Short mmCIF file of C-alpha atoms in Angstrom, two decimals:
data_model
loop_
_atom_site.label_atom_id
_atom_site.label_comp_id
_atom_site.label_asym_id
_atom_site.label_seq_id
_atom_site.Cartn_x
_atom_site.Cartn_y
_atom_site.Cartn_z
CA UNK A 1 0.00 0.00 0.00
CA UNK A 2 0.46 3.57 -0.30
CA UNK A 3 0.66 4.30 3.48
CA UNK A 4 1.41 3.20 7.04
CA UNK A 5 -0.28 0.04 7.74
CA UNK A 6 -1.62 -0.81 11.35
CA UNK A 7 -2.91 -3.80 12.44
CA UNK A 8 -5.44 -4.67 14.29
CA UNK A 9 -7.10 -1.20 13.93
CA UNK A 10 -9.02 -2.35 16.88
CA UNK A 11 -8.17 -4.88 19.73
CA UNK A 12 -9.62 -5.71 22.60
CA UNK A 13 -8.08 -7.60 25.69
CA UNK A 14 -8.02 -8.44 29.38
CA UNK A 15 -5.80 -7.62 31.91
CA UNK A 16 -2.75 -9.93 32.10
CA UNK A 17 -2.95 -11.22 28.28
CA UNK A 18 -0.41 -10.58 25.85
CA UNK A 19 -1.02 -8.39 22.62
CA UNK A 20 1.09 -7.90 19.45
CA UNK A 21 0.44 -5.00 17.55
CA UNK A 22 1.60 -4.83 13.97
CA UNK A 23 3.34 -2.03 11.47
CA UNK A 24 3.91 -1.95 7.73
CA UNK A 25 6.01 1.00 7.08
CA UNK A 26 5.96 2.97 3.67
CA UNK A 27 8.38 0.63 1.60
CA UNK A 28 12.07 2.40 1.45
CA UNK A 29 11.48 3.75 4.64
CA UNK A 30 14.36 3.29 7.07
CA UNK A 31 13.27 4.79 9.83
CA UNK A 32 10.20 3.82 11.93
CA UNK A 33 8.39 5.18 15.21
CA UNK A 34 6.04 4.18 17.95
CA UNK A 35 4.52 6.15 19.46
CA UNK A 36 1.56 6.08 22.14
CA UNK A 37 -1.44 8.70 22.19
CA UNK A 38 -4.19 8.56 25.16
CA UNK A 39 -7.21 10.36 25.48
CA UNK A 40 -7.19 14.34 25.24
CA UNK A 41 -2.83 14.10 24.91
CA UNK A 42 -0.58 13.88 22.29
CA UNK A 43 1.08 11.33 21.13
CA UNK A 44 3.96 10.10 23.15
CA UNK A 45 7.25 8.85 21.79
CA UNK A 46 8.00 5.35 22.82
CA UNK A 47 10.97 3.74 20.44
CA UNK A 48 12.83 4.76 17.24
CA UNK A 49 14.52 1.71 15.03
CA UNK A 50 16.54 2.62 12.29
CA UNK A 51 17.04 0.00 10.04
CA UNK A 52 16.77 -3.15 11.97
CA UNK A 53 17.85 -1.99 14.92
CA UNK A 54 16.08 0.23 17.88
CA UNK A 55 18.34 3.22 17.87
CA UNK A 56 16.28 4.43 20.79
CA UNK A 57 13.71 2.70 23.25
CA UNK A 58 13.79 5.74 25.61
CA UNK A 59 10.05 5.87 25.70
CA UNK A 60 9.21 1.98 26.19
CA UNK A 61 7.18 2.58 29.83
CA UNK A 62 8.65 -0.07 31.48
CA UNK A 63 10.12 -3.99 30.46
CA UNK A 64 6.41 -4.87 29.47
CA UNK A 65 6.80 -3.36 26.63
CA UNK A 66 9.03 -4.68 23.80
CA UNK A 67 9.22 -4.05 19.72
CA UNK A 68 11.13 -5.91 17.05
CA UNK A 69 11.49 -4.66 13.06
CA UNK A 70 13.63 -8.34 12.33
CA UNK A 71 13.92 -7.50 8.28
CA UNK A 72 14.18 -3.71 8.35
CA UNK A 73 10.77 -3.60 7.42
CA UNK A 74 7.28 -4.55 9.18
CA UNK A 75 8.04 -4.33 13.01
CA UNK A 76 5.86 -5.65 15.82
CA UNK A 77 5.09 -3.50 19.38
CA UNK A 78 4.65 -6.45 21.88
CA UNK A 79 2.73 -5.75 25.43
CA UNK A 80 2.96 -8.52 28.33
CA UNK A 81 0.71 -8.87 30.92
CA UNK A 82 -1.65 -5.56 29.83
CA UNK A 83 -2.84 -3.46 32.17
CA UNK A 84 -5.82 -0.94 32.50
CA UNK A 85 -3.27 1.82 31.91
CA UNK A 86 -2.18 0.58 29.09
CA UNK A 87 -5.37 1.41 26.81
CA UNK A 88 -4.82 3.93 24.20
CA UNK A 89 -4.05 4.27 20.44
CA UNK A 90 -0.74 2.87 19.42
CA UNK A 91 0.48 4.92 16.43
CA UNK A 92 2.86 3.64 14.13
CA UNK A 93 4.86 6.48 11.98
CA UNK A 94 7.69 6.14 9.28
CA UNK A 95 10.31 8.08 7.37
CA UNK A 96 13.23 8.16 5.24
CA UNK A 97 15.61 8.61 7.71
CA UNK A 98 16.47 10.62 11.13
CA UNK A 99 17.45 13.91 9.80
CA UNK A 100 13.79 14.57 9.17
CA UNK A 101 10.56 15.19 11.60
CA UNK A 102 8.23 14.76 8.45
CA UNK A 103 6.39 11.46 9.61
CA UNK A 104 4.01 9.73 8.01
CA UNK A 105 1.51 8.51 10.65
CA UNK A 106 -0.33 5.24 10.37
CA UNK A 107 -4.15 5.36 11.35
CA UNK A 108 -3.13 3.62 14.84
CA UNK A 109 -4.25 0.58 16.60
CA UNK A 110 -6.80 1.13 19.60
CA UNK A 111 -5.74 -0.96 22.26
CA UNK A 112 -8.46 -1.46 25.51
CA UNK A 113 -7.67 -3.34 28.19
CA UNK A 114 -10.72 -4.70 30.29
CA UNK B 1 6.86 17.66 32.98
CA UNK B 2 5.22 18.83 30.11
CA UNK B 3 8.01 20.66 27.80
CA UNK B 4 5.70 21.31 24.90
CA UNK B 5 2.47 23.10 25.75
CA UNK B 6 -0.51 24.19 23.74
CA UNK B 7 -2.59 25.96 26.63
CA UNK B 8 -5.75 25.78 24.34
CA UNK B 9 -7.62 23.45 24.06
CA UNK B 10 -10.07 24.90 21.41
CA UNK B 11 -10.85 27.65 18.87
CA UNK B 12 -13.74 28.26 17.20
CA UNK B 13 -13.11 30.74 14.00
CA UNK B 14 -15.85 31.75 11.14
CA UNK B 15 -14.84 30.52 7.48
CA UNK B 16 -12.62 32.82 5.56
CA UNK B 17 -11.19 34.82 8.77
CA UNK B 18 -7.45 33.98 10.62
CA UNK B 19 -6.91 30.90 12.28
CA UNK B 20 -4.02 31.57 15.10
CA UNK B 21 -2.68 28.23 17.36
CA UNK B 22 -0.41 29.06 19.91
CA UNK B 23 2.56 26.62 20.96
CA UNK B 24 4.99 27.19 24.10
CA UNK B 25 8.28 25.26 25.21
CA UNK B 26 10.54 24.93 27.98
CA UNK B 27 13.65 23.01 26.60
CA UNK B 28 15.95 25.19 25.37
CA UNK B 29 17.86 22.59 23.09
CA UNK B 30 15.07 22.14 20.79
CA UNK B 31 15.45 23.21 17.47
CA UNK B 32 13.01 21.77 14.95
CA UNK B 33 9.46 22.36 15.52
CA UNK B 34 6.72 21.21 13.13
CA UNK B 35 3.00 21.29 13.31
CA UNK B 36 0.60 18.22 12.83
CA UNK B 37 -3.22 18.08 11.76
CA UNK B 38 -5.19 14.80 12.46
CA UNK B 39 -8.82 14.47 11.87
CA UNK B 40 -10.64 11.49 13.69
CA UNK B 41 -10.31 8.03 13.41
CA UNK B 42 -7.23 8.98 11.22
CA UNK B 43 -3.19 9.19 11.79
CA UNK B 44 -1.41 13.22 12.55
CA UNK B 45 -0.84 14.13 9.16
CA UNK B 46 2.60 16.53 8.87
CA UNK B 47 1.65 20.06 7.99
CA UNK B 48 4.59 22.42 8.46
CA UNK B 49 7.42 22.81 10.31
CA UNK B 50 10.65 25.58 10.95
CA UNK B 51 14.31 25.06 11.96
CA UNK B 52 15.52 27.38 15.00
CA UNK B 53 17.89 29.12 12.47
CA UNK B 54 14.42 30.62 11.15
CA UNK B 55 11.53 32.81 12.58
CA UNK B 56 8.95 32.28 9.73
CA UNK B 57 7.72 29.32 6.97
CA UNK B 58 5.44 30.12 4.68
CA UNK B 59 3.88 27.42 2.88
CA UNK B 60 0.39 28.58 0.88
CA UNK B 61 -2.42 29.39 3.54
CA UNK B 62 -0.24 28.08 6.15
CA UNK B 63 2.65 30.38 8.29
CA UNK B 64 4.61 28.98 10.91
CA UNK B 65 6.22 31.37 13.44
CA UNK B 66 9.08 30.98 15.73
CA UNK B 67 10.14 33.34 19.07
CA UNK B 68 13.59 31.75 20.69
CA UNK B 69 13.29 34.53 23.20
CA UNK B 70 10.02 33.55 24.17
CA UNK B 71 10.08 29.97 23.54
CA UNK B 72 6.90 30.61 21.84
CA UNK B 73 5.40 29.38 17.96
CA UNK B 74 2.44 30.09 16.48
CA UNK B 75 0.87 28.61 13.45
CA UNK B 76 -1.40 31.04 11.08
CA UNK B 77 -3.90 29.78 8.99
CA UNK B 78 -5.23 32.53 6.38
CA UNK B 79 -8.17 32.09 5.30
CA UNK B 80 -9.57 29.84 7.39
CA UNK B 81 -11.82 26.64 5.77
CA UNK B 82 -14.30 24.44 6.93
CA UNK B 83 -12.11 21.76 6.03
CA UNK B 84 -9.38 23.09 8.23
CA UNK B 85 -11.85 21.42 10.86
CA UNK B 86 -8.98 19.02 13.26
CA UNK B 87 -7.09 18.80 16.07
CA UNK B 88 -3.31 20.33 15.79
CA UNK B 89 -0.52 19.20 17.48
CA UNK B 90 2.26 21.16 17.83
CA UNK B 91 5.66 19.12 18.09
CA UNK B 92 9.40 19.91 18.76
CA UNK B 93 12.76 17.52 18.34
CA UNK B 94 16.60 18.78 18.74
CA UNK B 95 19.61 16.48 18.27
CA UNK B 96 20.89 17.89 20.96
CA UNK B 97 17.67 17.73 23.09
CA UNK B 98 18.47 13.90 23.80
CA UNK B 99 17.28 12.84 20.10
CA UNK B 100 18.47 10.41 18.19
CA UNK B 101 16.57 11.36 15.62
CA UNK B 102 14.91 14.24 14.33
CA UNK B 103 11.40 11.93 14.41
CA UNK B 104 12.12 11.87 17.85
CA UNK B 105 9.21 13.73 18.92
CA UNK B 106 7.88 16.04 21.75
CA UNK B 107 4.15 16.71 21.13
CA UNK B 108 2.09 19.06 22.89
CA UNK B 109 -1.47 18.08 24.30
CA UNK B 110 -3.22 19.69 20.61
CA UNK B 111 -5.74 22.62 19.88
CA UNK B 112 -8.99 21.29 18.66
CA UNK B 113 -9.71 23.94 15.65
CA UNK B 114 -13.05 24.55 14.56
CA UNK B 115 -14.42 26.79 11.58
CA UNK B 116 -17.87 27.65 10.77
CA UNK B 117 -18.89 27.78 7.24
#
């Protein structure tokens, strides 16, 4: 496609499952983003991987969290044991490399945790 | 600590007048700062942005304006549209602000913009 590609757009879980959230960048685009919006804030940075490697995981909230981009390509935002504070829309961003703050966004998965 | 602040939350502006979003920061060692639109149910969508070495981007109806002094940006939107109808994030990054990356990304909490045909 075209765009960023974010799957599930919608996902629905209970506390203490495990949830994989998936992102297909724009193809040629080294550099891709996570980032975490919640209700009435902005989005919130949570790791940067250049390539195939997180160049930074600053964000990730604690060891929960974890994301992988094995091929340089589609990369996967993994959550252990969800909590209720973890609901909120996952956004998934990409670009052509780190000299630039033009991202191109992803729609976002919704993640609620029950 | 919030180091990127938009301190409204709304604006309501009639069609064809000027649109003006206000943006504060507190981190000195910013210096890139762009401004994102996003309509519902839909990803932020990149609109403008302006390096530190600049005080003003033009780009069609759309002027971004930067005060170091002040720590301060503004975006202008002349004239205003219906369609301009979203929520705008302003957003700041600085290599030297702890990035790694320019897409390294400090957003503030977004303006929701409203204009009345």
């Amino acid at each position: 496609g075209a765009g960023v590609s974010q799957t599930p757009s919608n996902k629905v879980t209970e506390k203490g499952k495990y949830v994989e959230l998936r992102c297909d960048p724009i193809s040629g685009h080294t550099a891709l983003y996570w980032y975490r919006q919640s209700l009435g804030q902005g989005p919130e940075f949570l790791i940067y991987f250049q390539g195939t490697g997180a160049a930074d995981d600053s964000g990730l909230p604690n060891d929960r969290f974890f994301a992988v981009r094995p091929e340089g390509s589609v990369s996967t935002l993994k959550i252990q044991r969800t909590e209720r504070g973890d609901s909120a829309v996952y956004l998934c961003a990409s670009s052509s490399g780190p000299r630039t703050g033009e991202l191109f966004f992803g729609e976002g998965s919704r993640l609620t945790v029950l | 600590d919030q180091q990127v602040k938009q301190n409204s939350p709304s604006l309501s502006v009639q069609e064809g007048r000027i649109s003006i979003l206000n943006c504060d920061y507190t981190n000195s060692m910013f210096d890139y700062f762009l401004w994102y639109k996003k309509y519902p149910a839909e990803g932020p969508t990149f609109l403008i942005s302006i390096s530190s070495i600049k005080d003003k981007n033009e780009d069609g109806r759309f002027t971004v304006f930067l005060n170091k002094s002040a720590k301060h940006l503004s975006l202008h939107i002349v004239p205003s549209q219906p369609g301009d109808s979203a929520v705008y994030f302003c957003a700041a990054s600085g290599w030297d602000a702890g990035g790694t990356s320019y897409g390294k990304l400090t957003f503030g909490q977004g303006t929701i913009l409203t204009v009345h045909p």
